[in-house]
Amino acid sequence: VTYQLYKEGVAFSLPSRFKLTQGVLSMSTARKEDRGNYMIKGTNNQGFATFNFSLNVKYPAEIVNITNKLALDEGETAIFTCKFDANPVTPDIVTWSREDFDMSRTRARLEGNISYLSVTDLTREDSGTFKCAADNRIGSPDAKTTKLIVKFAPVIDKSPEISRSAGEKG
């Protein structure tokens, strides 16, 4: 009997981590790229038989892309994106945070493998660094940061305690 392994319907040449001996497949270390649908086909002079199976490889969350930075005017809405790769994807996989900031003013939503953070009605005090953290409880969490710059017209502080005047001596 000869055996052939197929992945996603295509004949698959075995990496050194895989061994297919007498119809038994063994693998020394699973990697995320190994996930997929497989078929083992056994053939002899009487015909063939197949066995289909799926391999689901779990791996830690990794942030693959985050908004670089946003520079917006006061009153506008900032929308940050944080794209991740993970298996499994849990409902609470992504958390957004910022030190000394009222996050109740923000709204986060998850669509597939992208988390969006919206900050509405921007003020100059909203400028700062936001952190996106991804954690699916497999391995260590991953985190990346992005910046928000809120543009505003210059203001001259005319308060009396910082005002100075000059005059001639005399």
mmCIF file with all atom_site columns, N, CA and C in Angstrom, residues 32 61-70 79-86 94-96 110-117 130-134 142-147:
data_model
loop_
_atom_site.group_PDB
_atom_site.id
_atom_site.type_symbol
_atom_site.label_atom_id
_atom_site.label_alt_id
_atom_site.label_comp_id
_atom_site.label_asym_id
_atom_site.label_entity_id
_atom_site.label_seq_id
_atom_site.pdbx_PDB_ins_code
_atom_site.Cartn_x
_atom_site.Cartn_y
_atom_site.Cartn_z
_atom_site.occupancy
_atom_site.B_iso_or_equiv
_atom_site.pdbx_formal_charge
_atom_site.auth_seq_id
_atom_site.auth_comp_id
_atom_site.auth_asym_id
_atom_site.auth_atom_id
_atom_site.pdbx_PDB_model_num
ATOM 1   N N  . LYS A 1 32  ? 1.248   27.229 13.267 1.00 0.00 ? 32  LYS A N  1
ATOM 2   C CA . LYS A 1 32  ? -0.041  27.780 12.832 1.00 0.00 ? 32  LYS A CA 1
ATOM 3   C C  . LYS A 1 32  ? -0.273  27.574 11.339 1.00 0.00 ? 32  LYS A C  1
ATOM 4   N N  . ALA A 1 61  ? -2.218  35.268 20.526 1.00 0.00 ? 61  ALA A N  1
ATOM 5   C CA . ALA A 1 61  ? -2.603  36.462 19.786 1.00 0.00 ? 61  ALA A CA 1
ATOM 6   C C  . ALA A 1 61  ? -1.370  37.302 19.471 1.00 0.00 ? 61  ALA A C  1
ATOM 7   N N  . GLU A 1 62  ? -1.355  37.846 18.258 1.00 0.00 ? 62  GLU A N  1
ATOM 8   C CA . GLU A 1 62  ? -0.274  38.725 17.825 1.00 0.00 ? 62  GLU A CA 1
ATOM 9   C C  . GLU A 1 62  ? -0.893  39.901 17.085 1.00 0.00 ? 62  GLU A C  1
ATOM 10  N N  . ILE A 1 63  ? -0.510  41.103 17.464 1.00 0.00 ? 63  ILE A N  1
ATOM 11  C CA . ILE A 1 63  ? -0.993  42.290 16.762 1.00 0.00 ? 63  ILE A CA 1
ATOM 12  C C  . ILE A 1 63  ? -0.146  42.451 15.508 1.00 0.00 ? 63  ILE A C  1
ATOM 13  N N  . VAL A 1 64  ? -0.804  42.434 14.352 1.00 0.00 ? 64  VAL A N  1
ATOM 14  C CA . VAL A 1 64  ? -0.077  42.510 13.086 1.00 0.00 ? 64  VAL A CA 1
ATOM 15  C C  . VAL A 1 64  ? -0.094  43.913 12.470 1.00 0.00 ? 64  VAL A C  1
ATOM 16  N N  . ASN A 1 65  ? -1.021  44.765 12.927 1.00 0.00 ? 65  ASN A N  1
ATOM 17  C CA . ASN A 1 65  ? -1.089  46.124 12.404 1.00 0.00 ? 65  ASN A CA 1
ATOM 18  C C  . ASN A 1 65  ? -1.908  46.988 13.350 1.00 0.00 ? 65  ASN A C  1
ATOM 19  N N  . ILE A 1 66  ? -1.482  48.217 13.532 1.00 0.00 ? 66  ILE A N  1
ATOM 20  C CA . ILE A 1 66  ? -2.236  49.181 14.345 1.00 0.00 ? 66  ILE A CA 1
ATOM 21  C C  . ILE A 1 66  ? -2.134  50.536 13.658 1.00 0.00 ? 66  ILE A C  1
ATOM 22  N N  . THR A 1 67  ? -3.167  51.369 13.815 1.00 0.00 ? 67  THR A N  1
ATOM 23  C CA . THR A 1 67  ? -3.129  52.719 13.260 1.00 0.00 ? 67  THR A CA 1
ATOM 24  C C  . THR A 1 67  ? -1.839  53.388 13.690 1.00 0.00 ? 67  THR A C  1
ATOM 25  N N  . ASN A 1 68  ? -1.121  53.989 12.746 1.00 0.00 ? 68  ASN A N  1
ATOM 26  C CA . ASN A 1 68  ? 0.165   54.618 13.054 1.00 0.00 ? 68  ASN A CA 1
ATOM 27  C C  . ASN A 1 68  ? -0.028  55.767 14.039 1.00 0.00 ? 68  ASN A C  1
ATOM 28  N N  . LYS A 1 69  ? -0.720  56.800 13.624 1.00 0.00 ? 69  LYS A N  1
ATOM 29  C CA . LYS A 1 69  ? -1.108  57.896 14.508 1.00 0.00 ? 69  LYS A CA 1
ATOM 30  C C  . LYS A 1 69  ? -2.182  58.697 13.797 1.00 0.00 ? 69  LYS A C  1
ATOM 31  N N  . LEU A 1 70  ? -2.978  59.403 14.562 1.00 0.00 ? 70  LEU A N  1
ATOM 32  C CA . LEU A 1 70  ? -4.022  60.249 13.994 1.00 0.00 ? 70  LEU A CA 1
ATOM 33  C C  . LEU A 1 70  ? -3.781  61.684 14.441 1.00 0.00 ? 70  LEU A C  1
ATOM 34  N N  . ILE A 1 79  ? -10.851 57.270 14.947 1.00 0.00 ? 79  ILE A N  1
ATOM 35  C CA . ILE A 1 79  ? -11.131 55.839 14.853 1.00 0.00 ? 79  ILE A CA 1
ATOM 36  C C  . ILE A 1 79  ? -9.799  55.120 14.633 1.00 0.00 ? 79  ILE A C  1
ATOM 37  N N  . PHE A 1 80  ? -9.401  54.353 15.641 1.00 0.00 ? 80  PHE A N  1
ATOM 38  C CA . PHE A 1 80  ? -8.167  53.568 15.578 1.00 0.00 ? 80  PHE A CA 1
ATOM 39  C C  . PHE A 1 80  ? -8.508  52.138 15.188 1.00 0.00 ? 80  PHE A C  1
ATOM 40  N N  . THR A 1 81  ? -7.572  51.466 14.495 1.00 0.00 ? 81  THR A N  1
ATOM 41  C CA . THR A 1 81  ? -7.744  50.049 14.173 1.00 0.00 ? 81  THR A CA 1
ATOM 42  C C  . THR A 1 81  ? -6.571  49.260 14.739 1.00 0.00 ? 81  THR A C  1
ATOM 43  N N  . CYS A 1 82  ? -6.879  48.043 15.161 1.00 0.00 ? 82  CYS A N  1
ATOM 44  C CA . CYS A 1 82  ? -5.868  47.139 15.696 1.00 0.00 ? 82  CYS A CA 1
ATOM 45  C C  . CYS A 1 82  ? -6.175  45.752 15.116 1.00 0.00 ? 82  CYS A C  1
ATOM 46  N N  . LYS A 1 83  ? -5.329  45.320 14.171 1.00 0.00 ? 83  LYS A N  1
ATOM 47  C CA . LYS A 1 83  ? -5.540  44.033 13.499 1.00 0.00 ? 83  LYS A CA 1
ATOM 48  C C  . LYS A 1 83  ? -4.663  42.976 14.164 1.00 0.00 ? 83  LYS A C  1
ATOM 49  N N  . PHE A 1 84  ? -5.245  41.801 14.412 1.00 0.00 ? 84  PHE A N  1
ATOM 50  C CA . PHE A 1 84  ? -4.508  40.747 15.100 1.00 0.00 ? 84  PHE A CA 1
ATOM 51  C C  . PHE A 1 84  ? -4.689  39.416 14.390 1.00 0.00 ? 84  PHE A C  1
ATOM 52  N N  . ASP A 1 85  ? -3.806  38.471 14.742 1.00 0.00 ? 85  ASP A N  1
ATOM 53  C CA . ASP A 1 85  ? -3.907  37.091 14.282 1.00 0.00 ? 85  ASP A CA 1
ATOM 54  C C  . ASP A 1 85  ? -3.882  36.235 15.541 1.00 0.00 ? 85  ASP A C  1
ATOM 55  N N  . ALA A 1 86  ? -4.832  35.312 15.669 1.00 0.00 ? 86  ALA A N  1
ATOM 56  C CA . ALA A 1 86  ? -4.914  34.469 16.864 1.00 0.00 ? 86  ALA A CA 1
ATOM 57  C C  . ALA A 1 86  ? -5.825  33.280 16.608 1.00 0.00 ? 86  ALA A C  1
ATOM 58  N N  . VAL A 1 94  ? -9.417  41.653 22.577 1.00 0.00 ? 94  VAL A N  1
ATOM 59  C CA . VAL A 1 94  ? -8.724  42.942 22.492 1.00 0.00 ? 94  VAL A CA 1
ATOM 60  C C  . VAL A 1 94  ? -9.232  43.892 23.564 1.00 0.00 ? 94  VAL A C  1
ATOM 61  N N  . THR A 1 95  ? -8.289  44.548 24.228 1.00 0.00 ? 95  THR A N  1
ATOM 62  C CA . THR A 1 95  ? -8.654  45.627 25.152 1.00 0.00 ? 95  THR A CA 1
ATOM 63  C C  . THR A 1 95  ? -7.848  46.866 24.778 1.00 0.00 ? 95  THR A C  1
ATOM 64  N N  . TRP A 1 96  ? -8.516  47.998 24.814 1.00 0.00 ? 96  TRP A N  1
ATOM 65  C CA . TRP A 1 96  ? -7.878  49.284 24.567 1.00 0.00 ? 96  TRP A CA 1
ATOM 66  C C  . TRP A 1 96  ? -7.728  49.990 25.908 1.00 0.00 ? 96  TRP A C  1
ATOM 67  N N  . LEU A 1 110 ? -15.486 44.853 17.706 1.00 0.00 ? 110 LEU A N  1
ATOM 68  C CA . LEU A 1 110 ? -14.667 43.824 17.087 1.00 0.00 ? 110 LEU A CA 1
ATOM 69  C C  . LEU A 1 110 ? -15.385 43.317 15.845 1.00 0.00 ? 110 LEU A C  1
ATOM 70  N N  . GLU A 1 111 ? -14.679 43.347 14.709 1.00 0.00 ? 111 GLU A N  1
ATOM 71  C CA . GLU A 1 111 ? -15.209 42.795 13.456 1.00 0.00 ? 111 GLU A CA 1
ATOM 72  C C  . GLU A 1 111 ? -14.159 41.856 12.896 1.00 0.00 ? 111 GLU A C  1
ATOM 73  N N  . GLY A 1 112 ? -14.412 40.561 13.017 1.00 0.00 ? 112 GLY A N  1
ATOM 74  C CA . GLY A 1 112 ? -13.439 39.569 12.554 1.00 0.00 ? 112 GLY A CA 1
ATOM 75  C C  . GLY A 1 112 ? -12.169 39.660 13.361 1.00 0.00 ? 112 GLY A C  1
ATOM 76  N N  . ASN A 1 113 ? -11.053 39.948 12.688 1.00 0.00 ? 113 ASN A N  1
ATOM 77  C CA . ASN A 1 113 ? -9.779  40.040 13.395 1.00 0.00 ? 113 ASN A CA 1
ATOM 78  C C  . ASN A 1 113 ? -9.287  41.495 13.490 1.00 0.00 ? 113 ASN A C  1
ATOM 79  N N  . ILE A 1 114 ? -10.230 42.439 13.476 1.00 0.00 ? 114 ILE A N  1
ATOM 80  C CA . ILE A 1 114 ? -9.887  43.857 13.630 1.00 0.00 ? 114 ILE A CA 1
ATOM 81  C C  . ILE A 1 114 ? -10.736 44.460 14.736 1.00 0.00 ? 114 ILE A C  1
ATOM 82  N N  . SER A 1 115 ? -10.067 45.153 15.657 1.00 0.00 ? 115 SER A N  1
ATOM 83  C CA . SER A 1 115 ? -10.769 45.896 16.702 1.00 0.00 ? 115 SER A CA 1
ATOM 84  C C  . SER A 1 115 ? -10.694 47.376 16.357 1.00 0.00 ? 115 SER A C  1
ATOM 85  N N  . TYR A 1 116 ? -11.811 48.065 16.527 1.00 0.00 ? 116 TYR A N  1
ATOM 86  C CA . TYR A 1 116 ? -11.895 49.501 16.260 1.00 0.00 ? 116 TYR A CA 1
ATOM 87  C C  . TYR A 1 116 ? -12.151 50.229 17.573 1.00 0.00 ? 116 TYR A C  1
ATOM 88  N N  . LEU A 1 117 ? -11.458 51.341 17.776 1.00 0.00 ? 117 LEU A N  1
ATOM 89  C CA . LEU A 1 117 ? -11.701 52.196 18.936 1.00 0.00 ? 117 LEU A CA 1
ATOM 90  C C  . LEU A 1 117 ? -12.085 53.576 18.431 1.00 0.00 ? 117 LEU A C  1
ATOM 91  N N  . PHE A 1 130 ? -2.598  55.662 23.079 1.00 0.00 ? 130 PHE A N  1
ATOM 92  C CA . PHE A 1 130 ? -3.557  54.599 23.368 1.00 0.00 ? 130 PHE A CA 1
ATOM 93  C C  . PHE A 1 130 ? -2.880  53.248 23.136 1.00 0.00 ? 130 PHE A C  1
ATOM 94  N N  . LYS A 1 131 ? -3.249  52.260 23.941 1.00 0.00 ? 131 LYS A N  1
ATOM 95  C CA . LYS A 1 131 ? -2.647  50.931 23.826 1.00 0.00 ? 131 LYS A CA 1
ATOM 96  C C  . LYS A 1 131 ? -3.709  49.901 23.451 1.00 0.00 ? 131 LYS A C  1
ATOM 97  N N  . CYS A 1 132 ? -3.366  49.079 22.466 1.00 0.00 ? 132 CYS A N  1
ATOM 98  C CA . CYS A 1 132 ? -4.194  47.942 22.072 1.00 0.00 ? 132 CYS A CA 1
ATOM 99  C C  . CYS A 1 132 ? -3.481  46.683 22.567 1.00 0.00 ? 132 CYS A C  1
ATOM 100 N N  . ALA A 1 133 ? -4.178  45.870 23.348 1.00 0.00 ? 133 ALA A N  1
ATOM 101 C CA . ALA A 1 133 ? -3.607  44.618 23.847 1.00 0.00 ? 133 ALA A CA 1
ATOM 102 C C  . ALA A 1 133 ? -4.490  43.464 23.369 1.00 0.00 ? 133 ALA A C  1
ATOM 103 N N  . ALA A 1 134 ? -3.849  42.401 22.879 1.00 0.00 ? 134 ALA A N  1
ATOM 104 C CA . ALA A 1 134 ? -4.568  41.210 22.412 1.00 0.00 ? 134 ALA A CA 1
ATOM 105 C C  . ALA A 1 134 ? -4.131  40.008 23.246 1.00 0.00 ? 134 ALA A C  1
ATOM 106 N N  . ASP A 1 142 ? -0.043  40.280 23.567 1.00 0.00 ? 142 ASP A N  1
ATOM 107 C CA . ASP A 1 142 ? 0.737   41.178 22.725 1.00 0.00 ? 142 ASP A CA 1
ATOM 108 C C  . ASP A 1 142 ? 0.118   42.563 22.831 1.00 0.00 ? 142 ASP A C  1
ATOM 109 N N  . ALA A 1 143 ? 0.926   43.607 22.775 1.00 0.00 ? 143 ALA A N  1
ATOM 110 C CA . ALA A 1 143 ? 0.401   44.971 22.867 1.00 0.00 ? 143 ALA A CA 1
ATOM 111 C C  . ALA A 1 143 ? 1.212   45.900 21.973 1.00 0.00 ? 143 ALA A C  1
ATOM 112 N N  . LYS A 1 144 ? 0.506   46.888 21.407 1.00 0.00 ? 144 LYS A N  1
ATOM 113 C CA . LYS A 1 144 ? 1.154   47.930 20.612 1.00 0.00 ? 144 LYS A CA 1
ATOM 114 C C  . LYS A 1 144 ? 0.440   49.246 20.922 1.00 0.00 ? 144 LYS A C  1
ATOM 115 N N  . THR A 1 145 ? 1.132   50.357 20.669 1.00 0.00 ? 145 THR A N  1
ATOM 116 C CA . THR A 1 145 ? 0.554   51.663 20.976 1.00 0.00 ? 145 THR A CA 1
ATOM 117 C C  . THR A 1 145 ? 0.395   52.504 19.716 1.00 0.00 ? 145 THR A C  1
ATOM 118 N N  . THR A 1 146 ? -0.471  53.502 19.833 1.00 0.00 ? 146 THR A N  1
ATOM 119 C CA . THR A 1 146 ? -0.716  54.462 18.763 1.00 0.00 ? 146 THR A CA 1
ATOM 120 C C  . THR A 1 146 ? -0.930  55.826 19.407 1.00 0.00 ? 146 THR A C  1
ATOM 121 N N  . LYS A 1 147 ? -0.778  56.874 18.626 1.00 0.00 ? 147 LYS A N  1
ATOM 122 C CA . LYS A 1 147 ? -0.891  58.225 19.178 1.00 0.00 ? 147 LYS A CA 1
ATOM 123 C C  . LYS A 1 147 ? -2.059  58.987 18.559 1.00 0.00 ? 147 LYS A C  1
#
